[in-house]
PDB file of C-alpha atoms in Angstrom:
ATOM      1  CA  MET A   1      -1.429  -0.258 -30.752  1.00  0.00           C
ATOM      2  CA  ALA A   2       1.627   0.200 -28.049  1.00  0.00           C
ATOM      3  CA  THR A   3      -1.043  -0.136 -25.482  1.00  0.00           C
ATOM      4  CA  ALA A   4      -2.470  -3.440 -27.019  1.00  0.00           C
ATOM      5  CA  ASP A   5       1.168  -4.617 -27.014  1.00  0.00           C
ATOM      6  CA  ALA A   6       1.579  -3.626 -23.452  1.00  0.00           C
ATOM      7  CA  ARG A   7      -1.526  -5.776 -22.306  1.00  0.00           C
ATOM      8  CA  ARG A   8      -0.559  -9.094 -24.550  1.00  0.00           C
ATOM      9  CA  ARG A   9       3.003  -9.070 -22.645  1.00  0.00           C
ATOM     10  CA  LEU A  10       1.152  -8.475 -19.246  1.00  0.00           C
ATOM     11  CA  ARG A  11      -1.227 -11.137 -20.588  1.00  0.00           C
ATOM     12  CA  GLU A  12       1.310 -13.909 -21.440  1.00  0.00           C
ATOM     13  CA  ARG A  13       3.971 -13.206 -18.830  1.00  0.00           C
ATOM     14  CA  PRO A  14       2.130 -11.624 -15.400  1.00  0.00           C
ATOM     15  CA  LYS A  15       4.403 -13.243 -13.235  1.00  0.00           C
ATOM     16  CA  GLY A  16       7.671 -11.863 -15.267  1.00  0.00           C
ATOM     17  CA  ALA A  17       5.569  -8.454 -15.076  1.00  0.00           C
ATOM     18  CA  THR A  18       4.834  -9.034 -11.317  1.00  0.00           C
ATOM     19  CA  ILE A  19       8.679  -9.356 -10.577  1.00  0.00           C
ATOM     20  CA  VAL A  20       9.951  -6.566 -12.586  1.00  0.00           C
ATOM     21  CA  LEU A  21       6.977  -4.242 -11.144  1.00  0.00           C
ATOM     22  CA  THR A  22       7.729  -5.573  -7.350  1.00  0.00           C
ATOM     23  CA  ILE A  23      11.522  -4.662  -7.461  1.00  0.00           C
ATOM     24  CA  VAL A  24      10.949  -1.279  -9.371  1.00  0.00           C
ATOM     25  CA  GLY A  25       8.966  -0.673  -6.111  1.00  0.00           C
ATOM     26  CA  TYR A  26      11.203  -2.156  -3.630  1.00  0.00           C
ATOM     27  CA  ALA A  27      14.274  -0.092  -5.129  1.00  0.00           C
ATOM     28  CA  LEU A  28      12.404   2.987  -4.994  1.00  0.00           C
ATOM     29  CA  VAL A  29      11.490   2.982  -1.134  1.00  0.00           C
ATOM     30  CA  LEU A  30      14.958   1.126  -0.542  1.00  0.00           C
ATOM     31  CA  GLY A  31      16.424   4.026  -2.551  1.00  0.00           C
ATOM     32  CA  THR A  32      14.708   6.143  -1.006  1.00  0.00           C
ATOM     33  CA  PHE A  33      15.739   5.232   2.520  1.00  0.00           C
ATOM     34  CA  LEU A  34      19.392   3.922   2.173  1.00  0.00           C
ATOM     35  CA  LEU A  35      20.638   6.409   0.033  1.00  0.00           C
ATOM     36  CA  ASP A  36      21.048  10.325   0.176  1.00  0.00           C
ATOM     37  CA  VAL A  37      19.477  11.070  -3.700  1.00  0.00           C
ATOM     38  CA  PRO A  38      19.419  15.135  -3.758  1.00  0.00           C
ATOM     39  CA  ILE A  39      15.492  14.374  -5.422  1.00  0.00           C
ATOM     40  CA  TYR A  40      13.747  15.329  -2.299  1.00  0.00           C
ATOM     41  CA  PRO A  41      12.679  18.682  -0.898  1.00  0.00           C
ATOM     42  CA  ASP A  42      14.053  18.958   2.945  1.00  0.00           C
ATOM     43  CA  LEU A  43      10.625  19.311   4.748  1.00  0.00           C
ATOM     44  CA  THR A  44       9.506  21.268   7.934  1.00  0.00           C
ATOM     45  CA  ASN A  45       8.202  19.317  10.372  1.00  0.00           C
ATOM     46  CA  ALA A  46       4.114  21.131   9.430  1.00  0.00           C
ATOM     47  CA  GLN A  47       5.090  19.845   6.144  1.00  0.00           C
ATOM     48  CA  VAL A  48       6.502  16.322   7.886  1.00  0.00           C
ATOM     49  CA  ASN A  49       2.695  16.684   9.577  1.00  0.00           C
ATOM     50  CA  LEU A  50       0.533  17.475   6.707  1.00  0.00           C
ATOM     51  CA  LEU A  51       2.334  14.506   4.707  1.00  0.00           C
ATOM     52  CA  SER A  52       1.259  12.180   7.392  1.00  0.00           C
ATOM     53  CA  HIS A  53      -2.371  13.508   7.072  1.00  0.00           C
ATOM     54  CA  VAL A  54      -2.561  13.194   3.605  1.00  0.00           C
ATOM     55  CA  ILE A  55      -1.248   9.690   3.876  1.00  0.00           C
ATOM     56  CA  ALA A  56      -3.451   8.866   6.486  1.00  0.00           C
ATOM     57  CA  GLY A  57      -6.748  10.043   4.457  1.00  0.00           C
ATOM     58  CA  ILE A  58      -5.529   8.598   0.952  1.00  0.00           C
ATOM     59  CA  ASN A  59      -4.755   4.516   3.376  1.00  0.00           C
ATOM     60  CA  THR A  60      -8.296   5.309   5.098  1.00  0.00           C
ATOM     61  CA  THR A  61     -10.163   5.945   1.532  1.00  0.00           C
ATOM     62  CA  ALA A  62      -8.390   3.310  -0.153  1.00  0.00           C
ATOM     63  CA  THR A  63      -9.260   0.835   2.944  1.00  0.00           C
ATOM     64  CA  VAL A  64     -13.200   1.820   1.906  1.00  0.00           C
ATOM     65  CA  VAL A  65     -12.820   1.485  -1.533  1.00  0.00           C
ATOM     66  CA  LEU A  66     -10.740  -2.080  -1.316  1.00  0.00           C
ATOM     67  CA  THR A  67     -13.420  -3.121   0.975  1.00  0.00           C
ATOM     68  CA  LEU A  68     -16.417  -2.613  -1.163  1.00  0.00           C
ATOM     69  CA  GLY A  69     -14.034  -4.342  -3.686  1.00  0.00           C
ATOM     70  CA  TRP A  70     -14.198  -7.328  -1.798  1.00  0.00           C
ATOM     71  CA  TYR A  71     -18.122  -7.006  -1.113  1.00  0.00           C
ATOM     72  CA  TRP A  72     -18.926  -6.466  -4.602  1.00  0.00           C
ATOM     73  CA  ILE A  73     -17.506  -9.446  -6.392  1.00  0.00           C
ATOM     74  CA  ARG A  74     -18.812 -11.422  -3.070  1.00  0.00           C
ATOM     75  CA  ASN A  75     -21.793 -10.088  -4.459  1.00  0.00           C
ATOM     76  CA  GLY A  76     -21.329 -10.699  -8.558  1.00  0.00           C
ATOM     77  CA  GLU A  77     -20.837  -7.164  -9.295  1.00  0.00           C
ATOM     78  CA  VAL A  78     -17.425  -7.524 -11.428  1.00  0.00           C
ATOM     79  CA  GLU A  79     -17.316  -4.283 -12.491  1.00  0.00           C
ATOM     80  CA  LYS A  80     -17.769  -2.762  -9.342  1.00  0.00           C
ATOM     81  CA  HIS A  81     -15.385  -4.766  -8.397  1.00  0.00           C
ATOM     82  CA  ARG A  82     -13.146  -3.794 -11.338  1.00  0.00           C
ATOM     83  CA  LEU A  83     -13.291  -0.511 -10.857  1.00  0.00           C
ATOM     84  CA  ALA A  84     -12.926  -0.449  -6.603  1.00  0.00           C
ATOM     85  CA  MET A  85      -9.568  -2.613  -6.956  1.00  0.00           C
ATOM     86  CA  VAL A  86      -8.402   0.048  -9.954  1.00  0.00           C
ATOM     87  CA  SER A  87      -9.389   2.623  -7.926  1.00  0.00           C
ATOM     88  CA  GLY A  88      -7.427   1.332  -4.898  1.00  0.00           C
ATOM     89  CA  PHE A  89      -4.218   1.037  -6.568  1.00  0.00           C
ATOM     90  CA  VAL A  90      -4.424   4.319  -8.093  1.00  0.00           C
ATOM     91  CA  LEU A  91      -4.528   5.449  -4.813  1.00  0.00           C
ATOM     92  CA  ILE A  92      -1.445   3.405  -3.097  1.00  0.00           C
ATOM     93  CA  LEU A  93       0.432   4.862  -6.009  1.00  0.00           C
ATOM     94  CA  GLY A  94      -0.668   8.548  -4.437  1.00  0.00           C
ATOM     95  CA  PHE A  95       0.487   7.101  -1.538  1.00  0.00           C
ATOM     96  CA  LEU A  96       3.937   5.914  -2.199  1.00  0.00           C
ATOM     97  CA  VAL A  97       4.517   8.826  -3.736  1.00  0.00           C
ATOM     98  CA  VAL A  98       3.547  10.918  -0.903  1.00  0.00           C
ATOM     99  CA  TYR A  99       5.452   8.619   1.242  1.00  0.00           C
ATOM    100  CA  LEU A 100       8.078   8.387  -0.388  1.00  0.00           C
ATOM    101  CA  LEU A 101       8.357  12.240  -0.601  1.00  0.00           C
ATOM    102  CA  LYS A 102       8.026  12.806   3.296  1.00  0.00           C
ATOM    103  CA  VAL A 103      10.609  10.050   4.260  1.00  0.00           C
ATOM    104  CA  GLY A 104      13.118  11.948   1.322  1.00  0.00           C
ATOM    105  CA  GLY A 105      12.548  15.095   2.794  1.00  0.00           C
ATOM    106  CA  GLY A 106      12.106  15.032   6.536  1.00  0.00           C
ATOM    107  CA  GLY A 107      12.714  12.337   9.284  1.00  0.00           C
ATOM    108  CA  THR A 108      10.078  10.367  10.970  1.00  0.00           C
ATOM    109  CA  LYS A 109       8.325  10.683  14.226  1.00  0.00           C
ATOM    110  CA  GLU A 110       8.625   8.218  17.233  1.00  0.00           C
ATOM    111  CA  PHE A 111       5.562   7.614  19.514  1.00  0.00           C
ATOM    112  CA  VAL A 112       5.476   9.173  22.790  1.00  0.00           C
ATOM    113  CA  GLY A 113       3.149   7.336  25.125  1.00  0.00           C
ATOM    114  CA  PRO A 114       2.703   4.649  28.367  1.00  0.00           C
ATOM    115  CA  ASP A 115       4.287   1.087  27.995  1.00  0.00           C
ATOM    116  CA  LEU A 116       1.491  -0.136  28.070  1.00  0.00           C
ATOM    117  CA  VAL A 117      -0.059   0.873  24.584  1.00  0.00           C
ATOM    118  CA  TYR A 118       4.041   1.582  22.888  1.00  0.00           C
ATOM    119  CA  TYR A 119       4.213  -2.126  22.519  1.00  0.00           C
ATOM    120  CA  PRO A 120       1.037  -2.909  21.559  1.00  0.00           C
ATOM    121  CA  TYR A 121       1.410   0.210  18.940  1.00  0.00           C
ATOM    122  CA  LEU A 122       4.920  -1.238  18.032  1.00  0.00           C
ATOM    123  CA  ILE A 123       3.584  -4.733  17.090  1.00  0.00           C
ATOM    124  CA  MET A 124       0.884  -3.100  15.031  1.00  0.00           C
ATOM    125  CA  LEU A 125       3.518  -1.223  13.265  1.00  0.00           C
ATOM    126  CA  ALA A 126       5.794  -3.652  12.261  1.00  0.00           C
ATOM    127  CA  ILE A 127       2.347  -5.955  10.826  1.00  0.00           C
ATOM    128  CA  HIS A 128       1.151  -3.078   9.494  1.00  0.00           C
ATOM    129  CA  ILE A 129       5.014  -2.721   7.396  1.00  0.00           C
ATOM    130  CA  ILE A 130       5.219  -6.736   7.345  1.00  0.00           C
ATOM    131  CA  LEU A 131       2.407  -6.834   5.311  1.00  0.00           C
ATOM    132  CA  SER A 132       2.942  -3.654   3.411  1.00  0.00           C
ATOM    133  CA  ILE A 133       6.257  -5.250   2.253  1.00  0.00           C
ATOM    134  CA  VAL A 134       4.731  -8.849   0.999  1.00  0.00           C
ATOM    135  CA  SER A 135       1.800  -7.907  -0.461  1.00  0.00           C
ATOM    136  CA  VAL A 136       3.440  -6.281  -2.845  1.00  0.00           C
ATOM    137  CA  PRO A 137       4.026  -9.073  -5.398  1.00  0.00           C
ATOM    138  CA  VAL A 138       0.627 -10.425  -4.458  1.00  0.00           C
ATOM    139  CA  VAL A 139      -1.877  -7.647  -5.454  1.00  0.00           C
ATOM    140  CA  LEU A 140       0.268  -6.615  -8.471  1.00  0.00           C
ATOM    141  CA  TYR A 141       0.248 -10.472  -9.693  1.00  0.00           C
ATOM    142  CA  ALA A 142      -3.680  -9.972  -8.713  1.00  0.00           C
ATOM    143  CA  LEU A 143      -4.420  -6.849 -10.598  1.00  0.00           C
ATOM    144  CA  ILE A 144      -2.159  -7.697 -13.794  1.00  0.00           C
ATOM    145  CA  LEU A 145      -4.448 -10.673 -14.082  1.00  0.00           C
ATOM    146  CA  GLY A 146      -7.387  -9.286 -13.731  1.00  0.00           C
ATOM    147  CA  LEU A 147      -6.667  -6.473 -16.268  1.00  0.00           C
ATOM    148  CA  THR A 148      -5.622  -8.821 -18.993  1.00  0.00           C
ATOM    149  CA  HIS A 149      -8.501 -10.634 -18.799  1.00  0.00           C
ATOM    150  CA  THR A 150     -12.222 -11.205 -18.974  1.00  0.00           C
ATOM    151  CA  PRO A 151     -14.130 -12.190 -15.766  1.00  0.00           C
ATOM    152  CA  ALA A 152     -14.895 -15.919 -18.270  1.00  0.00           C
ATOM    153  CA  GLU A 153     -11.108 -16.425 -18.467  1.00  0.00           C
ATOM    154  CA  LEU A 154     -10.107 -15.446 -14.878  1.00  0.00           C
ATOM    155  CA  ARG A 155     -12.017 -18.404 -13.046  1.00  0.00           C
ATOM    156  CA  ARG A 156      -9.493 -20.658 -15.105  1.00  0.00           C
ATOM    157  CA  THR A 157      -6.726 -18.634 -13.220  1.00  0.00           C
ATOM    158  CA  ALA A 158      -5.466 -17.570  -9.347  1.00  0.00           C
ATOM    159  CA  HIS A 159      -6.855 -14.615  -9.826  1.00  0.00           C
ATOM    160  CA  ALA A 160     -10.074 -15.384  -7.249  1.00  0.00           C
ATOM    161  CA  ARG A 161      -7.433 -17.311  -4.732  1.00  0.00           C
ATOM    162  CA  ILE A 162      -5.048 -14.620  -4.863  1.00  0.00           C
ATOM    163  CA  GLY A 163      -7.360 -11.721  -4.936  1.00  0.00           C
ATOM    164  CA  ARG A 164      -8.599 -12.809  -1.553  1.00  0.00           C
ATOM    165  CA  ILE A 165      -4.601 -13.406  -0.011  1.00  0.00           C
ATOM    166  CA  ALA A 166      -3.924  -9.719  -1.538  1.00  0.00           C
ATOM    167  CA  ALA A 167      -6.943  -8.150  -0.394  1.00  0.00           C
ATOM    168  CA  ALA A 168      -6.709  -9.287   2.958  1.00  0.00           C
ATOM    169  CA  ALA A 169      -3.314  -8.506   3.514  1.00  0.00           C
ATOM    170  CA  TRP A 170      -3.965  -4.857   1.648  1.00  0.00           C
ATOM    171  CA  ILE A 171      -7.048  -3.891   4.080  1.00  0.00           C
ATOM    172  CA  LEU A 172      -5.367  -5.628   7.032  1.00  0.00           C
ATOM    173  CA  SER A 173      -2.089  -3.163   6.377  1.00  0.00           C
ATOM    174  CA  LEU A 174      -4.321  -0.045   5.422  1.00  0.00           C
ATOM    175  CA  PHE A 175      -6.206  -0.788   8.347  1.00  0.00           C
ATOM    176  CA  LEU A 176      -3.212  -0.972  10.845  1.00  0.00           C
ATOM    177  CA  GLY A 177      -1.230   1.894   9.183  1.00  0.00           C
ATOM    178  CA  VAL A 178      -4.657   4.179   9.909  1.00  0.00           C
ATOM    179  CA  VAL A 179      -4.946   2.705  13.439  1.00  0.00           C
ATOM    180  CA  THR A 180      -0.680   3.410  13.948  1.00  0.00           C
ATOM    181  CA  TYR A 181      -1.521   6.966  12.778  1.00  0.00           C
ATOM    182  CA  ALA A 182      -4.245   8.181  14.784  1.00  0.00           C
ATOM    183  CA  LEU A 183      -2.239   6.681  17.660  1.00  0.00           C
ATOM    184  CA  LEU A 184       0.758   8.731  17.084  1.00  0.00           C
ATOM    185  CA  ASN A 185      -0.702  11.934  16.314  1.00  0.00           C
ATOM    186  CA  HIS A 186      -3.721  12.239  17.637  1.00  0.00           C
ATOM    187  CA  VAL A 187      -4.535  10.236  20.791  1.00  0.00           C
ATOM    188  CA  PHE A 188      -1.020  10.123  22.143  1.00  0.00           C
ATOM    189  CA  SER A 189       2.146  12.038  20.740  1.00  0.00           C
ATOM    190  CA  TYR A 190       5.415  12.177  18.898  1.00  0.00           C
ATOM    191  CA  GLU A 191       8.923  13.407  18.980  1.00  0.00           C
ATOM    192  CA  PHE A 192      10.701  14.324  15.022  1.00  0.00           C
ATOM    193  CA  ALA A 193      13.797  11.619  14.685  1.00  0.00           C
ATOM    194  CA  ALA A 194      16.105  11.512  12.443  1.00  0.00           C
ATOM    195  CA  MET A 195      15.477   8.316  10.263  1.00  0.00           C
ATOM    196  CA  LEU A 196      16.639   4.736  10.888  1.00  0.00           C
ATOM    197  CA  VAL A 197      14.090   2.782  10.196  1.00  0.00           C
ATOM    198  CA  PRO A 198      11.337   2.648   7.628  1.00  0.00           C
ATOM    199  CA  VAL A 199       8.437   4.463   9.553  1.00  0.00           C
ATOM    200  CA  LEU A 200       5.255   4.577   7.343  1.00  0.00           C
ATOM    201  CA  PHE A 201       3.720   7.810   9.738  1.00  0.00           C
TER     202      PHE A 201
END
């Protein structure tokens, strides 16, 4: 009964639910960056590295799953699309947990490499961060519509239009995150630094 009531409320007020969930998500991330809340364990450099690899694995898997979801909906496979997009969202929630644990418990890494690569790296990282921030409400809105309406009902909503924007931003953000992870951790090098700005890997 409670689940049915929650679904009905989400269905009736998708924009309001999107706003509330977006604010909660932003508050969690900003609180971790700006407040010294003693809920995270202190991490060693090795643990920070491990969590960076876990994050990259989650993001790579999410990129594949979301790309498949996009492919399936373009081919009319609605149930596969729905499963892929929900799975992608679950993976992103897992990413958020690991990411907050890493940032809250251990500082960040700074890229060490030639200027020829450093500036493109920073541009890719900036695009990745901006897209990950602005895509939150768009992704949530598309997901809420998708979970609370039948496929026939969705044709009368903005789900398809919003979903295209959400998926494109989401996939590009994840892809750039994986590329910057590879450049930082495997192609070039890094040094540990105190957290000054929100760096995702």
